[in-house]
Coordinates of N, CA, C and O and ligand atoms in Angstrom, one line a residue:
X13 N -0.5 -17.0 -17.3 CA 0.2 -15.9 -18.0 C 0.0 -14.6 -17.2 O -1.1 -14.2 -16.9
X14 N 1.2 -13.9 -17.0 CA 1.1 -12.7 -16.2 C 0.6 -11.5 -17.1 O 1.0 -11.3 -18.2
X15 N -0.4 -10.8 -16.5 CA -0.9 -9.6 -17.2 C -0.8 -8.4 -16.2 O -1.3 -8.5 -15.1
X16 N 0.0 -7.4 -16.6 CA 0.1 -6.2 -15.9 C -1.2 -5.6 -15.5 O -2.1 -5.6 -16.3
X17 N -1.3 -5.0 -14.3 CA -2.6 -4.4 -13.9 C -2.6 -2.9 -14.5 O -1.5 -2.3 -14.6
X18 N -3.8 -2.5 -14.8 CA -3.9 -1.0 -15.1 C -4.1 -0.3 -13.8 O -5.1 -0.5 -13.1
X19 N -3.2 0.6 -13.5 CA -3.2 1.3 -12.2 C -3.5 2.8 -12.5 O -2.9 3.4 -13.4
X20 N -4.5 3.4 -11.8 CA -4.9 4.8 -12.1 C -3.7 5.7 -11.7 O -3.0 5.5 -10.7
X21 N -3.7 6.8 -12.4 CA -2.7 7.8 -12.2 C -3.3 8.8 -11.2 O -4.5 9.0 -11.0
X22 N -2.4 9.5 -10.5 CA -2.8 10.4 -9.4 C -3.9 11.5 -9.8 O -4.6 12.0 -9.0
X23 N -3.9 11.8 -11.1 CA -4.9 12.8 -11.5 C -6.3 12.3 -11.5 O -7.3 13.1 -11.6
X24 N -6.5 11.0 -11.5 CA -7.8 10.4 -11.6 C -8.6 10.6 -10.3 O -8.2 10.3 -9.2
X25 N -9.8 11.2 -10.5 CA -10.6 11.6 -9.4 C -11.1 10.4 -8.5 O -11.4 10.6 -7.3
X26 N -11.1 9.3 -9.1 CA -11.5 8.1 -8.3 C -10.6 7.8 -7.1 O -11.0 7.1 -6.2
X27 N -9.3 8.3 -7.2 CA -8.4 8.1 -6.1 C -8.7 9.0 -4.9 O -8.1 8.8 -3.9
X28 N -9.6 9.9 -5.1 CA -10.0 10.9 -4.1 C -11.3 10.6 -3.4 O -11.8 11.4 -2.5
X29 N -11.9 9.5 -3.7 CA -13.2 9.1 -3.1 C -12.9 8.2 -1.9 O -11.9 7.5 -1.8
X30 N -13.8 8.4 -0.9 CA -13.7 7.5 0.3 C -14.4 6.2 -0.1 O -15.6 6.2 -0.5
X31 N -13.6 5.1 0.0 CA -14.2 3.9 -0.5 C -15.2 3.2 0.5 O -15.1 3.5 1.7
X32 N -16.0 2.4 -0.1 CA -17.1 1.7 0.7 C -16.5 0.5 1.4 O -15.6 -0.2 0.9
X33 N -17.2 0.1 2.5 CA -16.9 -1.1 3.2 C -17.3 -2.3 2.2 O -18.4 -2.2 1.5
X34 N -16.6 -3.4 2.3 CA -16.9 -4.5 1.4 C -17.9 -5.4 2.2 O -17.8 -5.6 3.4
X35 N -18.8 -6.0 1.4 CA -19.7 -7.0 2.0 C -19.3 -8.4 1.5 O -18.8 -8.5 0.4
X36 N -19.5 -9.4 2.4 CA -19.1 -10.8 2.0 C -20.3 -11.6 1.6 O -21.4 -11.3 2.1
X37 N -20.2 -12.6 0.8 CA -18.9 -13.0 0.2 C -18.5 -12.1 -0.9 O -19.3 -11.4 -1.5
X38 N -17.1 -12.0 -1.1 CA -16.7 -11.2 -2.2 C -16.7 -12.0 -3.5 O -16.7 -13.2 -3.5
X39 N -16.8 -11.3 -4.6 CA -17.0 -11.9 -5.9 C -15.7 -12.6 -6.4 O -14.6 -12.3 -5.9
X40 N -15.9 -13.5 -7.4 CA -14.8 -14.2 -8.0 C -13.9 -13.2 -8.7 O -12.7 -13.3 -8.7
X41 N -14.5 -12.2 -9.2 CA -13.8 -11.1 -9.9 C -12.9 -10.4 -9.0 O -11.7 -10.1 -9.3
X42 N -13.3 -10.1 -7.8 CA -12.5 -9.5 -6.8 C -11.3 -10.4 -6.4 O -10.2 -10.0 -6.2
X43 N -11.6 -11.7 -6.2 CA -10.6 -12.6 -5.8 C -9.5 -12.7 -6.9 O -8.3 -12.8 -6.6
X44 N -10.0 -12.7 -8.1 CA -9.1 -12.7 -9.2 C -8.2 -11.5 -9.3 O -7.0 -11.6 -9.5
X45 N -8.8 -10.3 -9.0 CA -8.0 -9.1 -9.0 C -7.0 -9.1 -7.9 O -5.9 -8.6 -8.0
X46 N -7.4 -9.6 -6.7 CA -6.5 -9.7 -5.6 C -5.2 -10.5 -6.0 O -4.1 -10.1 -5.7
X47 N -5.5 -11.7 -6.6 CA -4.4 -12.5 -7.0 C -3.5 -11.8 -8.0 O -2.2 -11.9 -8.0
X48 N -4.1 -11.1 -8.9 CA -3.3 -10.4 -9.9 C -2.5 -9.3 -9.3 O -1.3 -9.0 -9.7
X49 N -3.0 -8.6 -8.2 CA -2.3 -7.6 -7.5 C -1.1 -8.2 -6.8 O 0.0 -7.6 -6.8
X50 N -1.3 -9.4 -6.2 CA -0.2 -10.1 -5.5 C 0.9 -10.4 -6.5 O 2.1 -10.1 -6.3
X51 N 0.5 -10.9 -7.7 CA 1.5 -11.3 -8.7 C 2.2 -10.0 -9.2 O 3.5 -10.0 -9.3
X52 N 1.5 -9.0 -9.4 CA 2.1 -7.7 -10.0 C 3.1 -7.2 -9.0 O 4.2 -6.8 -9.3
X53 N 2.7 -7.1 -7.7 CA 3.6 -6.5 -6.7 C 4.8 -7.4 -6.5 O 5.9 -6.9 -6.3
X54 N 4.6 -8.7 -6.5 CA 5.7 -9.6 -6.3 C 6.7 -9.5 -7.5 O 7.9 -9.3 -7.3
X55 N 6.2 -9.6 -8.7 CA 7.0 -9.4 -9.9 C 7.8 -8.1 -9.9 O 8.9 -8.0 -10.4
X56 N 7.1 -7.1 -9.5 CA 7.7 -5.7 -9.5 C 8.9 -5.6 -8.6 O 9.7 -4.7 -8.8
X57 N 9.0 -6.6 -7.6 CA 10.1 -6.5 -6.7 C 11.2 -7.6 -7.1 O 12.2 -7.7 -6.3
X58 N 11.0 -8.2 -8.2 CA 12.1 -9.2 -8.7 C 12.6 -8.6 -10.0 O 11.9 -8.4 -11.0
X59 N 13.9 -8.3 -9.9 CA 14.5 -7.5 -11.0 C 14.3 -8.1 -12.4 O 13.9 -7.3 -13.3
X60 N 14.4 -9.4 -12.5 CA 14.2 -10.0 -13.8 C 12.8 -9.7 -14.4 O 12.7 -9.4 -15.6
X61 N 11.8 -9.8 -13.6 CA 10.4 -9.6 -14.0 C 10.1 -8.1 -14.2 O 9.3 -7.7 -15.0
X62 N 10.7 -7.4 -13.2 CA 10.5 -5.9 -13.3 C 10.9 -5.4 -14.7 O 10.2 -4.6 -15.3
X63 N 12.0 -5.9 -15.1 CA 12.6 -5.4 -16.5 C 11.7 -6.0 -17.6 O 11.3 -5.3 -18.5
X64 N 11.5 -7.3 -17.5 CA 10.8 -8.0 -18.5 C 9.4 -7.4 -18.8 O 9.0 -7.3 -19.9
X65 N 8.7 -7.1 -17.7 CA 7.3 -6.5 -17.9 C 7.3 -5.0 -17.7 O 6.2 -4.5 -17.7
X66 N 8.4 -4.4 -17.6 CA 8.5 -3.0 -17.4 C 7.6 -2.5 -16.3 O 6.7 -1.6 -16.5
X67 N 7.8 -3.0 -15.1 CA 7.0 -2.7 -13.9 C 7.7 -1.6 -13.1 O 9.0 -1.6 -13.0
X68 N 7.0 -0.8 -12.4 CA 7.6 0.0 -11.3 C 7.5 -0.7 -10.0 O 6.5 -1.3 -9.7
X69 N 8.6 -0.8 -9.3 CA 8.6 -1.6 -8.1 C 7.6 -0.9 -7.0 O 7.6 0.3 -6.9
X70 N 6.9 -1.8 -6.4 CA 6.0 -1.3 -5.3 C 5.6 -2.5 -4.4 O 5.6 -3.6 -4.8
X71 N 5.3 -2.2 -3.2 CA 5.0 -3.2 -2.2 C 3.5 -3.2 -1.8 O 3.0 -4.2 -1.2
X72 N 2.8 -2.2 -2.3 CA 1.4 -2.2 -1.9 C 0.5 -1.6 -2.9 O 0.9 -0.8 -3.8
X73 N -0.8 -2.0 -2.8 CA -1.8 -1.5 -3.7 C -3.2 -1.5 -3.0 O -3.4 -2.4 -2.2
X74 N -4.0 -0.6 -3.4 CA -5.3 -0.5 -2.8 C -6.3 -0.6 -3.9 O -6.1 0.0 -5.0
X75 N -7.5 -1.1 -3.7 CA -8.5 -1.3 -4.8 C -8.8 0.0 -5.5 O -9.1 0.0 -6.7
X76 N -8.9 1.1 -4.8 CA -9.2 2.4 -5.5 C -8.2 2.6 -6.7 O -8.6 3.3 -7.7
X77 N -7.0 2.2 -6.5 CA -6.0 2.4 -7.6 C -6.3 1.6 -8.8 O -5.8 1.8 -9.9
X78 N -7.3 0.6 -8.7 CA -7.7 -0.2 -9.8 C -9.1 0.3 -10.3 O -9.7 -0.3 -11.2
X79 N -9.5 1.4 -9.8 CA -10.8 2.0 -10.2 C -12.0 1.5 -9.5 O -13.1 1.7 -9.8
X80 N -11.7 0.7 -8.4 CA -12.8 0.1 -7.6 C -12.8 0.7 -6.2 O -11.8 0.5 -5.4
X81 N -13.8 1.5 -5.9 CA -13.8 2.2 -4.6 C -14.4 1.3 -3.5 O -15.5 1.6 -2.9
X82 N -13.6 0.2 -3.2 CA -14.0 -0.7 -2.1 C -12.8 -0.9 -1.2 O -11.6 -0.8 -1.7
X83 N -13.0 -1.2 0.1 CA -11.9 -1.2 1.0 C -11.1 -2.5 1.1 O -11.4 -3.4 1.9
X84 N -10.2 -2.7 0.1 CA -9.4 -3.8 0.0 C -7.9 -3.4 -0.2 O -7.7 -2.5 -1.1
X85 N -7.0 -3.9 0.6 CA -5.6 -3.5 0.4 C -4.8 -4.8 0.2 O -5.1 -5.8 0.8
X86 N -3.7 -4.7 -0.5 CA -2.8 -5.8 -0.8 C -1.4 -5.3 -0.6 O -1.0 -4.3 -1.1
X87 N -0.6 -6.1 0.3 CA 0.8 -5.7 0.5 C 1.6 -6.9 0.3 O 1.3 -8.0 0.8
X88 N 2.7 -6.8 -0.4 CA 3.7 -7.9 -0.6 C 5.0 -7.4 -0.1 O 5.6 -6.5 -0.6
X89 N 5.4 -8.0 1.0 CA 6.6 -7.5 1.7 C 7.8 -8.5 1.5 O 7.6 -9.7 1.9
X90 N 8.9 -8.0 1.0 CA 10.0 -8.9 0.9 C 10.8 -9.0 2.2 O 11.3 -8.0 2.7
X91 N 10.7 -10.1 2.9 CA 11.2 -10.3 4.2 C 12.7 -10.8 4.2 O 13.5 -10.5 5.1
X92 N 13.0 -11.4 3.1 CA 14.4 -11.9 2.9 C 14.6 -11.9 1.4 O 13.6 -11.8 0.6
X93 N 15.8 -12.1 0.9 CA 16.1 -12.1 -0.5 C 15.1 -13.1 -1.3 O 15.3 -14.3 -1.1
X94 N 14.2 -12.6 -2.0 CA 13.3 -13.4 -2.8 C 12.2 -14.1 -2.0 O 11.5 -14.9 -2.5
X95 N 12.1 -13.8 -0.7 CA 11.1 -14.4 0.1 C 10.0 -13.3 0.4 O 10.3 -12.2 1.0
X96 N 8.8 -13.5 0.0 CA 7.8 -12.5 0.1 C 6.6 -13.0 1.0 O 6.2 -14.2 1.0
X97 N 6.1 -12.0 1.8 CA 4.9 -12.3 2.6 C 3.8 -11.5 2.0 O 4.0 -10.3 1.8
X98 N 2.6 -12.1 1.9 CA 1.5 -11.3 1.3 C 0.5 -11.0 2.4 O 0.2 -11.8 3.3
X99 N -0.1 -9.8 2.3 CA -1.2 -9.4 3.2 C -2.3 -8.9 2.4 O -2.1 -8.0 1.5
X100 N -3.5 -9.5 2.6 CA -4.7 -9.0 1.9 C -5.6 -8.7 3.1 O -6.0 -9.6 3.9
X101 N -6.0 -7.5 3.2 CA -6.8 -7.1 4.3 C -8.0 -6.3 3.8 O -7.9 -5.3 3.0
X102 N -9.2 -6.8 4.1 CA -10.5 -6.2 3.7 C -11.1 -5.5 4.8 O -11.1 -6.0 6.0
X103 N -11.6 -4.3 4.5 CA -12.1 -3.4 5.6 C -11.1 -3.2 6.7 O -11.4 -3.3 7.9
X104 N -9.9 -2.8 6.4 CA -8.8 -2.7 7.4 C -9.1 -1.5 8.3 O -9.5 -0.5 7.8
X105 N -8.7 -1.7 9.6 CA -8.8 -0.6 10.5 C -7.5 -0.6 11.4 O -7.2 -1.7 11.9
X106 N -7.0 0.5 11.6 CA -5.8 0.6 12.6 C -6.5 0.7 14.0 O -7.2 1.6 14.3
X107 N -6.2 -0.4 14.8 CA -6.9 -0.4 16.1 C -5.9 0.1 17.2 O -6.4 0.4 18.3
X108 N -4.6 0.1 16.9 CA -3.7 0.7 17.9 C -2.4 1.1 17.2 O -2.1 0.5 16.1
X109 N -1.7 2.0 17.7 CA -0.5 2.5 17.1 C 0.5 2.9 18.2 O 0.1 3.3 19.3
X110 N 1.8 2.9 17.8 CA 2.8 3.3 18.7 C 2.8 4.9 18.9 O 2.2 5.6 18.0
X111 N 3.4 5.3 19.9 CA 3.5 6.8 20.1 C 4.7 7.2 19.1 O 4.6 8.3 18.6
X112 N 5.6 6.3 19.0 CA 6.8 6.7 18.2 C 6.4 6.8 16.7 O 5.7 6.0 16.1
X113 N 7.0 7.9 16.1 CA 6.8 8.1 14.7 C 8.1 7.8 13.9 O 9.2 7.9 14.5
X114 N 8.0 7.5 12.7 CA 9.1 7.3 11.8 C 8.8 7.9 10.4 O 7.7 8.3 10.2
X115 N 9.9 8.0 9.6 CA 9.6 8.4 8.2 C 10.6 7.6 7.3 O 11.7 7.3 7.8
X116 N 10.1 7.3 6.2 CA 11.0 6.6 5.2 C 12.0 7.7 4.7 O 11.6 8.8 4.2
X117 N 13.3 7.5 4.9 CA 14.3 8.5 4.6 C 14.2 9.0 3.2 O 14.3 10.2 3.0
X118 N 14.1 8.1 2.3 CA 14.1 8.6 0.8 C 12.7 9.1 0.4 O 12.6 9.5 -0.7
X119 N 11.8 9.0 1.3 CA 10.4 9.4 0.9 C 9.6 8.2 0.4 O 10.2 7.2 0.1
X120 N 8.3 8.4 0.4 CA 7.5 7.3 -0.1 C 7.3 7.3 -1.6 O 7.4 8.3 -2.2
X121 N 6.9 6.1 -2.1 CA 6.5 6.1 -3.5 C 5.1 5.5 -3.6 O 4.6 5.0 -2.6
X122 N 4.5 5.6 -4.8 CA 3.2 5.1 -5.0 C 3.0 4.7 -6.4 O 3.5 5.5 -7.3
X123 N 2.4 3.6 -6.7 CA 2.3 3.2 -8.1 C 1.3 4.1 -8.9 O 1.3 4.0 -10.1
X124 N 0.6 4.9 -8.2 CA -0.2 5.9 -8.9 C 0.5 7.3 -9.1 O -0.1 8.2 -9.7
X125 N 1.6 7.4 -8.5 CA 2.3 8.7 -8.6 C 3.6 8.5 -9.4 O 4.6 8.0 -8.9
X126 N 3.5 8.9 -10.6 CA 4.7 8.6 -11.5 C 5.6 9.8 -11.6 O 6.0 10.3 -12.7
X127 N 6.0 10.3 -10.5 CA 7.0 11.3 -10.4 C 7.6 11.3 -9.0 O 7.1 10.7 -8.1
X128 N 8.8 12.0 -8.9 CA 9.4 12.1 -7.6 C 8.8 13.2 -6.9 O 8.6 14.3 -7.4
X129 N 8.3 13.0 -5.6 CA 7.8 14.0 -4.8 C 8.8 14.2 -3.6 O 8.9 13.3 -2.8
X130 N 9.5 15.3 -3.6 CA 10.4 15.5 -2.5 C 9.7 15.7 -1.1 O 8.8 16.5 -1.0
X131 N 10.1 14.9 -0.2 CA 9.6 15.1 1.2 C 9.3 13.7 1.9 O 9.3 12.7 1.2
X132 N 9.2 13.8 3.2 CA 9.0 12.7 4.0 C 7.7 12.7 4.7 O 7.1 13.8 5.0
X133 N 7.1 11.6 5.0 CA 5.8 11.5 5.6 C 6.0 10.9 7.0 O 6.6 9.8 7.2
X134 N 5.4 11.5 8.0 CA 5.5 11.0 9.4 C 4.5 9.9 9.5 O 3.3 10.1 9.2
X135 N 4.9 8.7 10.0 CA 4.0 7.6 10.1 C 4.3 7.0 11.5 O 5.4 7.1 12.1
X136 N 3.3 6.2 12.0 CA 3.5 5.5 13.2 C 4.5 4.4 13.0 O 4.5 3.7 12.0
X137 N 5.4 4.2 13.9 CA 6.5 3.1 13.8 C 5.8 1.7 13.8 O 6.3 0.8 13.2
X138 N 4.8 1.6 14.6 CA 4.1 0.3 14.7 C 2.6 0.5 14.7 O 2.1 1.5 15.3
X139 N 1.9 -0.4 14.0 CA 0.4 -0.4 14.1 C -0.1 -1.8 14.2 O 0.5 -2.7 13.8
X140 N -1.3 -1.9 14.8 CA -2.0 -3.1 14.7 C -3.3 -2.9 13.8 O -4.0 -1.9 14.1
X141 N -3.4 -3.7 12.8 CA -4.5 -3.6 11.9 C -5.5 -4.7 12.0 O -5.0 -5.9 12.1
X142 N -6.8 -4.4 12.1 CA -7.8 -5.5 12.1 C -8.6 -5.4 10.8 O -8.8 -4.3 10.3
X143 N -9.1 -6.5 10.4 CA -9.9 -6.5 9.2 C -10.3 -8.0 8.9 O -10.4 -8.8 9.8
X144 N -10.5 -8.3 7.6 CA -11.0 -9.6 7.2 C -10.2 -10.1 6.1 O -9.7 -9.4 5.3
X145 N -10.1 -11.5 6.0 CA -9.4 -12.1 4.9 C -10.5 -12.2 3.7 O -11.6 -11.9 3.9
X146 N -10.0 -12.8 2.7 CA -10.9 -13.0 1.5 C -12.1 -13.8 1.8 O -13.1 -13.7 1.0
X147 N -12.1 -14.7 2.8 CA -13.2 -15.5 3.1 C -14.1 -14.9 4.2 O -15.0 -15.6 4.7
X148 N -13.7 -13.7 4.6 CA -14.6 -13.1 5.6 C -14.2 -13.4 7.1 O -14.9 -13.1 8.0
X149 N -13.0 -14.1 7.2 CA -12.6 -14.4 8.6 C -11.9 -13.2 9.2 O -11.1 -12.5 8.4
X150 N -12.1 -12.9 10.4 CA -11.5 -11.8 11.1 C -10.0 -12.0 11.2 O -9.5 -13.1 11.6
X151 N -9.2 -11.0 10.9 CA -7.7 -11.1 11.0 C -7.1 -9.9 11.7 O -7.8 -8.8 11.7
X152 N -6.0 -10.1 12.3 CA -5.3 -9.0 13.0 C -3.8 -9.1 12.6 O -3.2 -10.2 12.6
X153 N -3.2 -8.0 12.2 CA -1.8 -8.0 11.8 C -1.1 -6.9 12.6 O -1.6 -5.8 12.8
X154 N 0.0 -7.3 13.1 CA 0.9 -6.4 13.8 C 2.0 -6.0 12.8 O 2.7 -6.9 12.3
X155 N 2.2 -4.7 12.6 CA 3.2 -4.3 11.6 C 4.2 -3.3 12.2 O 3.8 -2.5 13.0
X156 N 5.4 -3.4 11.8 CA 6.4 -2.4 12.2 C 7.2 -2.0 11.1 O 7.3 -2.6 10.0
X157 N 7.9 -0.8 11.3 CA 8.8 -0.3 10.3 C 8.2 -0.2 8.9 O 7.1 0.3 8.8
X158 N 8.9 -0.6 7.9 CA 8.4 -0.5 6.5 C 6.9 -1.0 6.3 O 6.1 -0.4 5.6
X159 N 6.7 -2.1 6.9 CA 5.4 -2.8 6.8 C 4.3 -1.9 7.4 O 3.2 -1.8 6.9
X160 N 4.6 -1.3 8.6 CA 3.7 -0.4 9.2 C 3.4 0.8 8.3 O 2.3 1.3 8.2
X161 N 4.5 1.4 7.7 CA 4.3 2.5 6.8 C 3.4 2.1 5.6 O 2.5 2.8 5.2
X162 N 3.6 0.9 5.1 CA 2.9 0.4 3.9 C 1.4 0.3 4.3 O 0.5 0.7 3.5
X163 N 1.1 -0.2 5.5 CA -0.3 -0.3 5.9 C -1.0 1.1 6.0 O -2.1 1.3 5.5
X164 N -0.3 2.0 6.6 CA -0.8 3.3 6.7 C -1.0 4.0 5.3 O -2.0 4.7 5.1
X165 N 0.0 3.8 4.5 CA -0.1 4.3 3.1 C -1.3 3.8 2.3 O -2.1 4.5 1.7
X166 N -1.5 2.4 2.4 CA -2.6 1.8 1.7 C -3.9 2.1 2.3 O -4.9 2.4 1.5
X167 N -4.0 2.2 3.6 CA -5.3 2.6 4.2 C -5.7 4.0 3.9 O -6.8 4.3 3.6
X168 N -4.7 4.9 3.8 CA -4.9 6.2 3.3 C -5.6 6.2 1.9 O -6.6 7.0 1.7
X169 N -5.2 5.3 1.0 CA -5.8 5.3 -0.3 C -7.4 5.0 -0.2 O -8.1 5.5 -1.0
X170 N -7.7 4.3 0.8 CA -9.2 3.9 1.0 C -10.0 5.2 1.4 O -11.2 5.2 1.3
X171 N -9.2 6.2 1.9 CA -9.9 7.4 2.4 C -9.6 8.6 1.4 O -9.8 9.7 1.8
X172 N -9.1 8.2 0.2 CA -8.9 9.3 -0.8 C -7.7 10.1 -0.5 O -7.5 11.2 -1.1
X173 N -6.7 9.6 0.3 CA -5.5 10.4 0.7 C -4.3 9.8 -0.1 O -4.1 8.6 -0.1
X174 N -3.5 10.7 -0.7 CA -2.3 10.3 -1.3 C -1.1 10.8 -0.4 O -1.2 11.7 0.3
X175 N 0.0 10.0 -0.5 CA 1.1 10.3 0.5 C 1.5 11.7 0.5 O 1.9 12.3 1.6
X176 N 1.5 12.4 -0.6 CA 2.1 13.7 -0.7 C 1.2 14.7 0.0 O 1.6 15.8 0.4
X177 N -0.1 14.4 0.2 CA -1.0 15.2 1.0 C -0.4 15.4 2.4 O -0.7 16.4 3.1
X178 N 0.3 14.4 2.9 CA 0.8 14.4 4.2 C 2.2 15.0 4.4 O 2.8 15.1 5.4
X179 N 2.8 15.5 3.3 CA 4.1 16.2 3.3 C 3.9 17.6 3.7 O 3.0 18.3 3.1
X180 N 4.5 18.1 4.7 CA 4.4 19.4 5.1 C 5.2 20.3 4.2 O 6.4 20.2 4.1
X181 N 4.6 21.2 3.4 CA 5.3 22.0 2.4 C 6.3 23.0 3.1 O 7.3 23.4 2.4
X182 N 6.1 23.2 4.4 CA 7.1 24.1 5.1 C 8.2 23.3 5.7 O 9.2 23.9 6.3
X183 N 8.1 22.0 5.8 CA 9.1 21.2 6.3 C 9.0 19.8 5.6 O 8.4 18.9 6.1
X184 N 9.8 19.7 4.5 CA 9.6 18.5 3.7 C 10.5 17.4 4.3 O 10.2 16.2 4.1
X185 N 11.6 17.7 4.9 CA 12.6 16.7 5.4 C 12.9 16.9 6.8 O 12.9 18.0 7.3
X186 N 13.2 15.8 7.5 CA 13.5 15.8 8.9 C 14.9 15.2 9.1 O 15.4 14.4 8.2
X187 N 15.6 15.6 10.1 CA 16.9 15.0 10.5 C 16.6 13.8 11.4 O 15.5 13.7 12.0
X188 N 17.6 13.0 11.5 CA 17.4 11.8 12.4 C 17.4 12.1 13.9 O 17.2 11.3 14.7
X189 N 17.6 13.4 14.2 CA 17.4 13.8 15.6 C 16.0 14.2 15.8 O 15.4 13.9 16.9
X190 N 15.3 14.6 14.8 CA 13.9 15.0 15.0 C 13.0 13.8 14.9 O 11.9 13.7 15.6
X191 N 13.4 12.8 14.1 CA 12.5 11.7 13.9 C 13.4 10.5 13.5 O 14.4 10.7 12.8
X192 N 13.0 9.3 13.8 CA 13.8 8.2 13.4 C 13.5 7.9 11.9 O 12.4 7.6 11.5
X193 N 14.6 7.9 11.1 CA 14.4 7.7 9.7 C 14.7 6.2 9.4 O 15.6 5.6 10.0
X194 N 13.8 5.6 8.6 CA 14.0 4.2 8.2 C 14.2 4.0 6.8 O 14.1 4.9 6.0
Ligands
NI220 NI1 0.1 4.3 -3.1

């Protein structure tokens, strides 16, 4: 039975804490929450369930958004119509990045930010992320475009950073001559 997650709102101070490194093995409770996050994010991207459960669409979530200040991120990326890839990375670190920057043209969204924030965020077009899976095995993910943005956005959550912190108030939008918009 699907149960919606309780996601903290941007005003909650716990979103501003630098989260702790996770030690292994992780608890059953954490594994359970990870699965619920995958379900929530997947359902939120399927129109039928989005409506049925009144979900806001989102592709990523970080543990601090659930009130747990530990370094775990979950991303569900729709690679094709109705085909989803899940990424669960524990203690993620960006180990390399492209020189090229991009920005999501429409601006980023966040399940903790329940309002429109005008502006674009500059992100690396490609990143390599290292970390651990749920069983403590070392993993490495190469991400580009939307997925790269998602990793950077979620890792920011682990450091108490929300996407709008990175919007330049003196220059909220870029043209596609200045930056590649995706
Ligand atoms: Ni977010």
